[in-house]
Amino acid sequence: MKSAGDRNAGLSIIEREELGTLIDVLGARGYQVIGPVVSDGAIVYDRIASLADLPEGLTDEQDGGRYRLKQRDDRALFGYVVGPHSWKKYLHPPRIRLFRAECAENGLRIIDEEQPQEKFAFIGARSCELHAIAIQDRVLLDGVYPDAVYRARRENLFVVAVNCGTAGGTCFCTSMNTGPKATTGYDLALTEIPDPDNHRFLVEPGTALGAEILGALSSREATPDDETIAEQSIARAVEQMENNTRRMDATGIRELLLDNLEHARWDDVAQRCLTCANCTMVCPTCFCTTVEDTTDLTGDHAERWRRWDSCFTQDFSYIHGGSVRVSPMSRYRQWMTHKLATWIDQFGVSGCVGCGRCITWCPVGIDITEEIRAIRGQINGCKA
Amino acid sequence: MLPVPHRIERVRRETRDTFTLELAPVSGAAIFSPGQFNMLYVFGAGESAISISGHPGRPEKLVHTVRAVGVVTRAMRKLKRGDSIGVRGPFGAPWPVDLSEGRDVVLVTGGIGLAPLRPVIYHVLANRNKYGKLVLLYGARTPADRLYTREFERWRRRPDTYIDSTVDAAGRDWTGNVGVVTRLIPRADFDAANAIVMICGPEIMMRYTVAEMQKRGVSLDRIFVSMERNMKCAVVACGHCQYGPHFLCSDGPVLRFDRIAGLFGKREI
Ligand SMILES: Cc1cc2nc3c(=O)[nH]c(=O)nc-3n(C[C@H](O)[C@H](O)[C@H](O)COP(=O)(O)OP(=O)(O)OC[C@H]3O[C@@H](n4cnc5c(N)ncnc54)[C@H](O)[C@@H]3O)c2cc1C
Ligand code: SF4
Ligand code: SF4
């Protein structure tokens, strides 16, 4: 084994425990290290201090409207897929103050909110999630008015990706070309090899900074064997998804939806949809927000806050005289046609990365891939 | 993008529920294109999208005409000369005043919809020889709800304009037209083959207006409408103002009709 500092590029192997060193190194460099942890029976993202915080030997069973953690027969640290949280809660915070205002003698004064330059290190971001971050980059940074809140959190981000070795029950990233192997948007990419006798990670640096951090860990050069085992685990995830009926045919999907704004299936899904907005909250690309204005009791100080909003609420489309999208039909249609069709007009990419969260966390198990199949006419339903 | 405090120089009452604010531009000059809007912030109450209704050639005044309908606009109505208001902008795609050069300019609007079109009128009158006829067809609920009445009379008396108006309902003393604004279209004097039509009003009114204009032979790519959706940020980030693929804060509010013909008239888009 080579010692720290010897290597800085190519594929390396680090032992399981060395991941703890990575967390320490990132912490020592001033990063807030965020990773998967177990909370309330689900895997969520939170601050982590050491290897012990990561979920060990767990996997998740997911299906429409169903999520359950289960023990694996090994000590894998990343043996599950994605949970109800996404990284957007750090980069695009759920609630944030935009400014304060004062009503002074000489009139109105607006006090800007200094955006602290956050240094986040995300450990365990999946390929679909890296694509989701790239999509939010386009939405929130690439336009005429880059979002200062997002930028201050995004600029110094360090990403440790994890290639998926198993697919979840609601995953369909292969349909969306967003996984399961991380191809871009990471500083380091790990493939876990949870062999009980030799639990290790294959590590691939994606940036110079990633290579530098890797150089601070003890690692050895990966052998062809290591690489083959890692490739096999990713191939297994692909195969699981290919065998899954939950696939989405994305060809011509924009035209499909825009040509079918008045399809009977919208009424069908509206019968089931509770307009609870869960799908938009868990979706890693949904970006909509609203604002709230408040004043204190003296009436001299006011604040403006921004918080996540959802196109599933009736207020979302309120204009004087009444909301535009009153029926649940129109709200589901707005969400899905935006996500899969008009998003392409607006940002040049689909708004869906195939992570499956909206399916798992929908209380009634509405499945976006099934809705597309139905609009394509591939589901006939019961025709008595 | 933060609101910039502006001093209110003058408040003019227009109708029972509508008023005009004149602000002193902080930078000295408020440069805008007809049809653009600002986000106006009332301390503690919130922000509203309000079109600029002043003269594009007189940037020393920043003018907005507002109808008090809800929380923010009612708070705005309480503001007086000397008070301050926050301004962000200008935002949005303007009316096609450049494309209209050499053609008849036909404006069809109702109620508060005249405010966003007034800068077009100012611009055409200030550059009179660049344009053909100026046609304004205006509808209001009642005679008392008509905006800018004295100015309207001045526009009407000019020999180089065709100006007609109507109200939905009126008392016996009203000698003008009663009925919907679309009724004014068939007899209006303009060259349909060489006109640009700009429409600002409720969606239903715009739908009937487009239909009448098609009957007159105006092609859909010469018709422009101003669309309205809830708006929070005006910087293409909050998602509220989407209309199909369009963000009305930047692709709109003014849209060329043929580009939205497939969406327009579909319910709850
Ligand atoms: C591009 C554009 C230009 C406009 N120009 C003018 C103008 O020149 N003069 C004028 O009087 N009004 C104009 N409006 C309408 C004006 O923005 C609304 O009347 C105002 O936002 C209502 O806010 P409120 O708090 O008083 O009403 P509330 O009913 O309390 O509204 C609550 C919230 O709903 C939203 N909302 C309500 N009505 C509208 C609406 N019609 N359009 C967009 N969001 C709405 C706002 O976000 C508002 O904060 C324009 C709207 C748009 C989109
Ligand atoms: S739409 Fe559903 S599957 Fe697609 S990215 Fe959002 S949550 Fe994931
Ligand atoms: S699709 Fe499901 S998660 Fe989304 S709003 Fe409807 S019921 Fe809620």
PDB file of C-alpha atoms in Angstrom, chain A residues 44-199:
ATOM      1  CA  VAL A  44     -31.868  11.317   4.872  1.00  0.00           C
ATOM      2  CA  TYR A  45     -29.036  13.805   4.419  1.00  0.00           C
ATOM      3  CA  ASP A  46     -27.525  15.523   7.437  1.00  0.00           C
ATOM      4  CA  ARG A  47     -24.230  16.623   8.987  1.00  0.00           C
ATOM      5  CA  ILE A  48     -21.848  13.735   9.565  1.00  0.00           C
ATOM      6  CA  ALA A  49     -18.802  13.712  11.815  1.00  0.00           C
ATOM      7  CA  SER A  50     -17.406  10.244  11.237  1.00  0.00           C
ATOM      8  CA  LEU A  51     -17.837   6.922   9.512  1.00  0.00           C
ATOM      9  CA  ALA A  52     -20.035   5.776  12.382  1.00  0.00           C
ATOM     10  CA  ASP A  53     -22.752   8.214  11.273  1.00  0.00           C
ATOM     11  CA  LEU A  54     -23.242   6.453   7.933  1.00  0.00           C
ATOM     12  CA  PRO A  55     -26.002   3.810   7.663  1.00  0.00           C
ATOM     13  CA  GLU A  56     -24.291   0.432   7.913  1.00  0.00           C
ATOM     14  CA  GLY A  57     -25.624  -2.776   6.401  1.00  0.00           C
ATOM     15  CA  LEU A  58     -28.920  -1.234   5.361  1.00  0.00           C
ATOM     16  CA  THR A  59     -30.912  -1.222   2.173  1.00  0.00           C
ATOM     17  CA  ASP A  60     -34.233   0.293   1.225  1.00  0.00           C
ATOM     18  CA  GLU A  61     -37.270  -1.369  -0.287  1.00  0.00           C
ATOM     19  CA  GLN A  62     -39.143   1.099  -2.429  1.00  0.00           C
ATOM     20  CA  ASP A  63     -42.316   0.945  -4.448  1.00  0.00           C
ATOM     21  CA  GLY A  64     -45.145   3.309  -5.297  1.00  0.00           C
ATOM     22  CA  GLY A  65     -46.143   4.897  -1.987  1.00  0.00           C
ATOM     23  CA  ARG A  66     -43.865   2.526  -0.038  1.00  0.00           C
ATOM     24  CA  TYR A  67     -40.471   2.866   1.645  1.00  0.00           C
ATOM     25  CA  ARG A  68     -38.898   0.525   4.168  1.00  0.00           C
ATOM     26  CA  LEU A  69     -35.397   0.040   5.499  1.00  0.00           C
ATOM     27  CA  LYS A  70     -34.097  -3.502   5.665  1.00  0.00           C
ATOM     28  CA  GLN A  71     -30.966  -5.186   6.930  1.00  0.00           C
ATOM     29  CA  ARG A  72     -28.479  -6.367   4.316  1.00  0.00           C
ATOM     30  CA  ASP A  73     -26.258  -9.379   4.899  1.00  0.00           C
ATOM     31  CA  ASP A  74     -23.096  -7.277   4.697  1.00  0.00           C
ATOM     32  CA  ARG A  75     -21.692  -4.072   6.226  1.00  0.00           C
ATOM     33  CA  ALA A  76     -22.166  -1.924   3.113  1.00  0.00           C
ATOM     34  CA  LEU A  77     -22.260   1.798   3.832  1.00  0.00           C
ATOM     35  CA  PHE A  78     -24.082   2.774   0.640  1.00  0.00           C
ATOM     36  CA  GLY A  79     -26.250  -0.279   0.085  1.00  0.00           C
ATOM     37  CA  TYR A  80     -29.468   1.684  -0.532  1.00  0.00           C
ATOM     38  CA  VAL A  81     -30.495   4.316  -3.048  1.00  0.00           C
ATOM     39  CA  VAL A  82     -32.092   7.732  -2.498  1.00  0.00           C
ATOM     40  CA  GLY A  83     -34.456   8.738   0.300  1.00  0.00           C
ATOM     41  CA  PRO A  84     -36.932  11.569   0.791  1.00  0.00           C
ATOM     42  CA  HIS A  85     -34.251  14.254   1.005  1.00  0.00           C
ATOM     43  CA  SER A  86     -32.231  15.617  -1.847  1.00  0.00           C
ATOM     44  CA  TRP A  87     -29.185  17.866  -1.810  1.00  0.00           C
ATOM     45  CA  LYS A  88     -31.312  20.790  -2.924  1.00  0.00           C
ATOM     46  CA  LYS A  89     -32.179  21.423   0.718  1.00  0.00           C
ATOM     47  CA  TYR A  90     -28.590  22.656   1.135  1.00  0.00           C
ATOM     48  CA  LEU A  91     -28.059  24.439  -2.185  1.00  0.00           C
ATOM     49  CA  HIS A  92     -31.585  25.854  -2.577  1.00  0.00           C
ATOM     50  CA  PRO A  93     -32.748  26.146   1.052  1.00  0.00           C
ATOM     51  CA  PRO A  94     -36.415  25.462   1.900  1.00  0.00           C
ATOM     52  CA  ARG A  95     -36.745  28.795   3.690  1.00  0.00           C
ATOM     53  CA  ILE A  96     -34.463  31.796   3.673  1.00  0.00           C
ATOM     54  CA  ARG A  97     -34.616  35.508   4.406  1.00  0.00           C
ATOM     55  CA  LEU A  98     -34.047  37.618   1.302  1.00  0.00           C
ATOM     56  CA  PHE A  99     -33.855  41.044   2.922  1.00  0.00           C
ATOM     57  CA  ARG A 100     -34.848  43.187   5.853  1.00  0.00           C
ATOM     58  CA  ALA A 101     -36.458  46.580   5.490  1.00  0.00           C
ATOM     59  CA  GLU A 102     -36.779  49.546   7.799  1.00  0.00           C
ATOM     60  CA  CYS A 103     -39.161  52.412   7.714  1.00  0.00           C
ATOM     61  CA  ALA A 104     -36.974  55.282   8.912  1.00  0.00           C
ATOM     62  CA  GLU A 105     -37.330  59.053   9.142  1.00  0.00           C
ATOM     63  CA  ASN A 106     -35.907  59.519   5.685  1.00  0.00           C
ATOM     64  CA  GLY A 107     -37.941  56.744   4.121  1.00  0.00           C
ATOM     65  CA  LEU A 108     -37.604  53.105   3.231  1.00  0.00           C
ATOM     66  CA  ARG A 109     -34.291  51.324   3.730  1.00  0.00           C
ATOM     67  CA  ILE A 110     -33.580  47.867   2.321  1.00  0.00           C
ATOM     68  CA  ILE A 111     -30.917  45.831   4.087  1.00  0.00           C
ATOM     69  CA  ASP A 112     -29.362  43.134   1.938  1.00  0.00           C
ATOM     70  CA  GLU A 113     -28.916  39.670   3.364  1.00  0.00           C
ATOM     71  CA  GLU A 114     -25.239  38.765   3.323  1.00  0.00           C
ATOM     72  CA  GLN A 115     -24.958  35.277   1.868  1.00  0.00           C
ATOM     73  CA  PRO A 116     -22.353  33.349   3.855  1.00  0.00           C
ATOM     74  CA  GLN A 117     -20.003  31.478   1.495  1.00  0.00           C
ATOM     75  CA  GLU A 118     -20.896  27.973   2.596  1.00  0.00           C
ATOM     76  CA  LYS A 119     -18.409  25.155   2.102  1.00  0.00           C
ATOM     77  CA  PHE A 120     -20.402  21.958   1.773  1.00  0.00           C
ATOM     78  CA  ALA A 121     -18.950  18.526   1.068  1.00  0.00           C
ATOM     79  CA  PHE A 122     -21.599  16.021  -0.027  1.00  0.00           C
ATOM     80  CA  ILE A 123     -20.696  12.399   0.618  1.00  0.00           C
ATOM     81  CA  GLY A 124     -22.651   9.760  -1.250  1.00  0.00           C
ATOM     82  CA  ALA A 125     -24.307  11.738  -4.019  1.00  0.00           C
ATOM     83  CA  ARG A 126     -25.728   9.414  -6.658  1.00  0.00           C
ATOM     84  CA  SER A 127     -25.402   9.900 -10.376  1.00  0.00           C
ATOM     85  CA  CYS A 128     -29.057  10.959 -10.761  1.00  0.00           C
ATOM     86  CA  GLU A 129     -28.460  13.542  -8.047  1.00  0.00           C
ATOM     87  CA  LEU A 130     -25.426  14.970  -9.813  1.00  0.00           C
ATOM     88  CA  HIS A 131     -27.613  15.403 -12.873  1.00  0.00           C
ATOM     89  CA  ALA A 132     -30.244  17.068 -10.689  1.00  0.00           C
ATOM     90  CA  ILE A 133     -27.644  19.531  -9.378  1.00  0.00           C
ATOM     91  CA  ALA A 134     -26.534  20.252 -12.945  1.00  0.00           C
ATOM     92  CA  ILE A 135     -30.178  20.942 -13.830  1.00  0.00           C
ATOM     93  CA  GLN A 136     -30.636  23.319 -10.908  1.00  0.00           C
ATOM     94  CA  ASP A 137     -27.402  25.017 -11.981  1.00  0.00           C
ATOM     95  CA  ARG A 138     -29.033  25.757 -15.321  1.00  0.00           C
ATOM     96  CA  VAL A 139     -32.195  27.033 -13.688  1.00  0.00           C
ATOM     97  CA  LEU A 140     -30.675  29.102 -10.910  1.00  0.00           C
ATOM     98  CA  LEU A 141     -27.264  30.150 -12.228  1.00  0.00           C
ATOM     99  CA  ASP A 142     -27.263  30.193 -16.009  1.00  0.00           C
ATOM    100  CA  GLY A 143     -29.951  32.796 -16.617  1.00  0.00           C
ATOM    101  CA  VAL A 144     -29.742  36.579 -16.772  1.00  0.00           C
ATOM    102  CA  TYR A 145     -30.249  36.841 -13.004  1.00  0.00           C
ATOM    103  CA  PRO A 146     -28.153  34.212 -11.182  1.00  0.00           C
ATOM    104  CA  ASP A 147     -29.560  33.375  -7.759  1.00  0.00           C
ATOM    105  CA  ALA A 148     -27.208  34.729  -5.082  1.00  0.00           C
ATOM    106  CA  VAL A 149     -28.449  32.296  -2.428  1.00  0.00           C
ATOM    107  CA  TYR A 150     -27.765  29.274  -4.606  1.00  0.00           C
ATOM    108  CA  ARG A 151     -24.463  30.588  -5.895  1.00  0.00           C
ATOM    109  CA  ALA A 152     -23.040  31.192  -2.426  1.00  0.00           C
ATOM    110  CA  ARG A 153     -23.764  27.556  -1.555  1.00  0.00           C
ATOM    111  CA  ARG A 154     -22.867  26.023  -4.877  1.00  0.00           C
ATOM    112  CA  GLU A 155     -19.535  27.664  -5.612  1.00  0.00           C
ATOM    113  CA  ASN A 156     -17.414  25.844  -3.037  1.00  0.00           C
ATOM    114  CA  LEU A 157     -19.229  22.548  -3.177  1.00  0.00           C
ATOM    115  CA  PHE A 158     -17.134  19.372  -2.944  1.00  0.00           C
ATOM    116  CA  VAL A 159     -18.865  16.235  -4.173  1.00  0.00           C
ATOM    117  CA  VAL A 160     -18.026  12.639  -3.320  1.00  0.00           C
ATOM    118  CA  ALA A 161     -20.240  10.581  -5.612  1.00  0.00           C
ATOM    119  CA  VAL A 162     -21.152   6.947  -5.083  1.00  0.00           C
ATOM    120  CA  ASN A 163     -21.905   4.683  -8.022  1.00  0.00           C
ATOM    121  CA  CYS A 164     -24.995   2.591  -7.380  1.00  0.00           C
ATOM    122  CA  GLY A 165     -24.447  -1.128  -6.921  1.00  0.00           C
ATOM    123  CA  THR A 166     -28.139  -1.898  -6.576  1.00  0.00           C
ATOM    124  CA  ALA A 167     -31.130  -0.170  -8.103  1.00  0.00           C
ATOM    125  CA  GLY A 168     -34.073   0.812  -5.971  1.00  0.00           C
ATOM    126  CA  GLY A 169     -37.576  -0.351  -6.686  1.00  0.00           C
ATOM    127  CA  THR A 170     -38.639   2.975  -8.177  1.00  0.00           C
ATOM    128  CA  CYS A 171     -35.386   3.927  -9.933  1.00  0.00           C
ATOM    129  CA  PHE A 172     -35.394   4.529 -13.678  1.00  0.00           C
ATOM    130  CA  CYS A 173     -32.194   6.500 -14.279  1.00  0.00           C
ATOM    131  CA  THR A 174     -31.218   4.300 -17.225  1.00  0.00           C
ATOM    132  CA  SER A 175     -34.342   5.568 -19.006  1.00  0.00           C
ATOM    133  CA  MET A 176     -33.277   9.165 -18.430  1.00  0.00           C
ATOM    134  CA  ASN A 177     -29.577   8.592 -19.179  1.00  0.00           C
ATOM    135  CA  THR A 178     -28.598   9.859 -15.763  1.00  0.00           C
ATOM    136  CA  GLY A 179     -26.994   6.825 -14.129  1.00  0.00           C
ATOM    137  CA  PRO A 180     -26.291   4.597 -12.330  1.00  0.00           C
ATOM    138  CA  LYS A 181     -22.581   5.405 -12.884  1.00  0.00           C
ATOM    139  CA  ALA A 182     -21.491   8.945 -12.126  1.00  0.00           C
ATOM    140  CA  THR A 183     -19.928  10.430 -15.235  1.00  0.00           C
ATOM    141  CA  THR A 184     -19.660  14.122 -14.422  1.00  0.00           C
ATOM    142  CA  GLY A 185     -20.127  16.651 -11.649  1.00  0.00           C
ATOM    143  CA  TYR A 186     -18.051  15.047  -8.888  1.00  0.00           C
ATOM    144  CA  ASP A 187     -14.681  15.626  -7.284  1.00  0.00           C
ATOM    145  CA  LEU A 188     -14.315  12.002  -6.260  1.00  0.00           C
ATOM    146  CA  ALA A 189     -16.413   9.023  -7.308  1.00  0.00           C
ATOM    147  CA  LEU A 190     -16.545   5.883  -5.184  1.00  0.00           C
ATOM    148  CA  THR A 191     -17.655   2.392  -6.055  1.00  0.00           C
ATOM    149  CA  GLU A 192     -18.213   0.357  -2.947  1.00  0.00           C
ATOM    150  CA  ILE A 193     -16.947  -3.221  -2.850  1.00  0.00           C
ATOM    151  CA  PRO A 194     -18.529  -4.533   0.365  1.00  0.00           C
ATOM    152  CA  ASP A 195     -16.572  -7.782   0.401  1.00  0.00           C
ATOM    153  CA  PRO A 196     -16.625  -8.936   4.084  1.00  0.00           C
ATOM    154  CA  ASP A 197     -12.977  -9.999   3.853  1.00  0.00           C
ATOM    155  CA  ASN A 198     -11.782  -6.901   2.063  1.00  0.00           C
ATOM    156  CA  HIS A 199     -14.320  -4.095   2.270  1.00  0.00           C
TER     157      HIS A 199
END
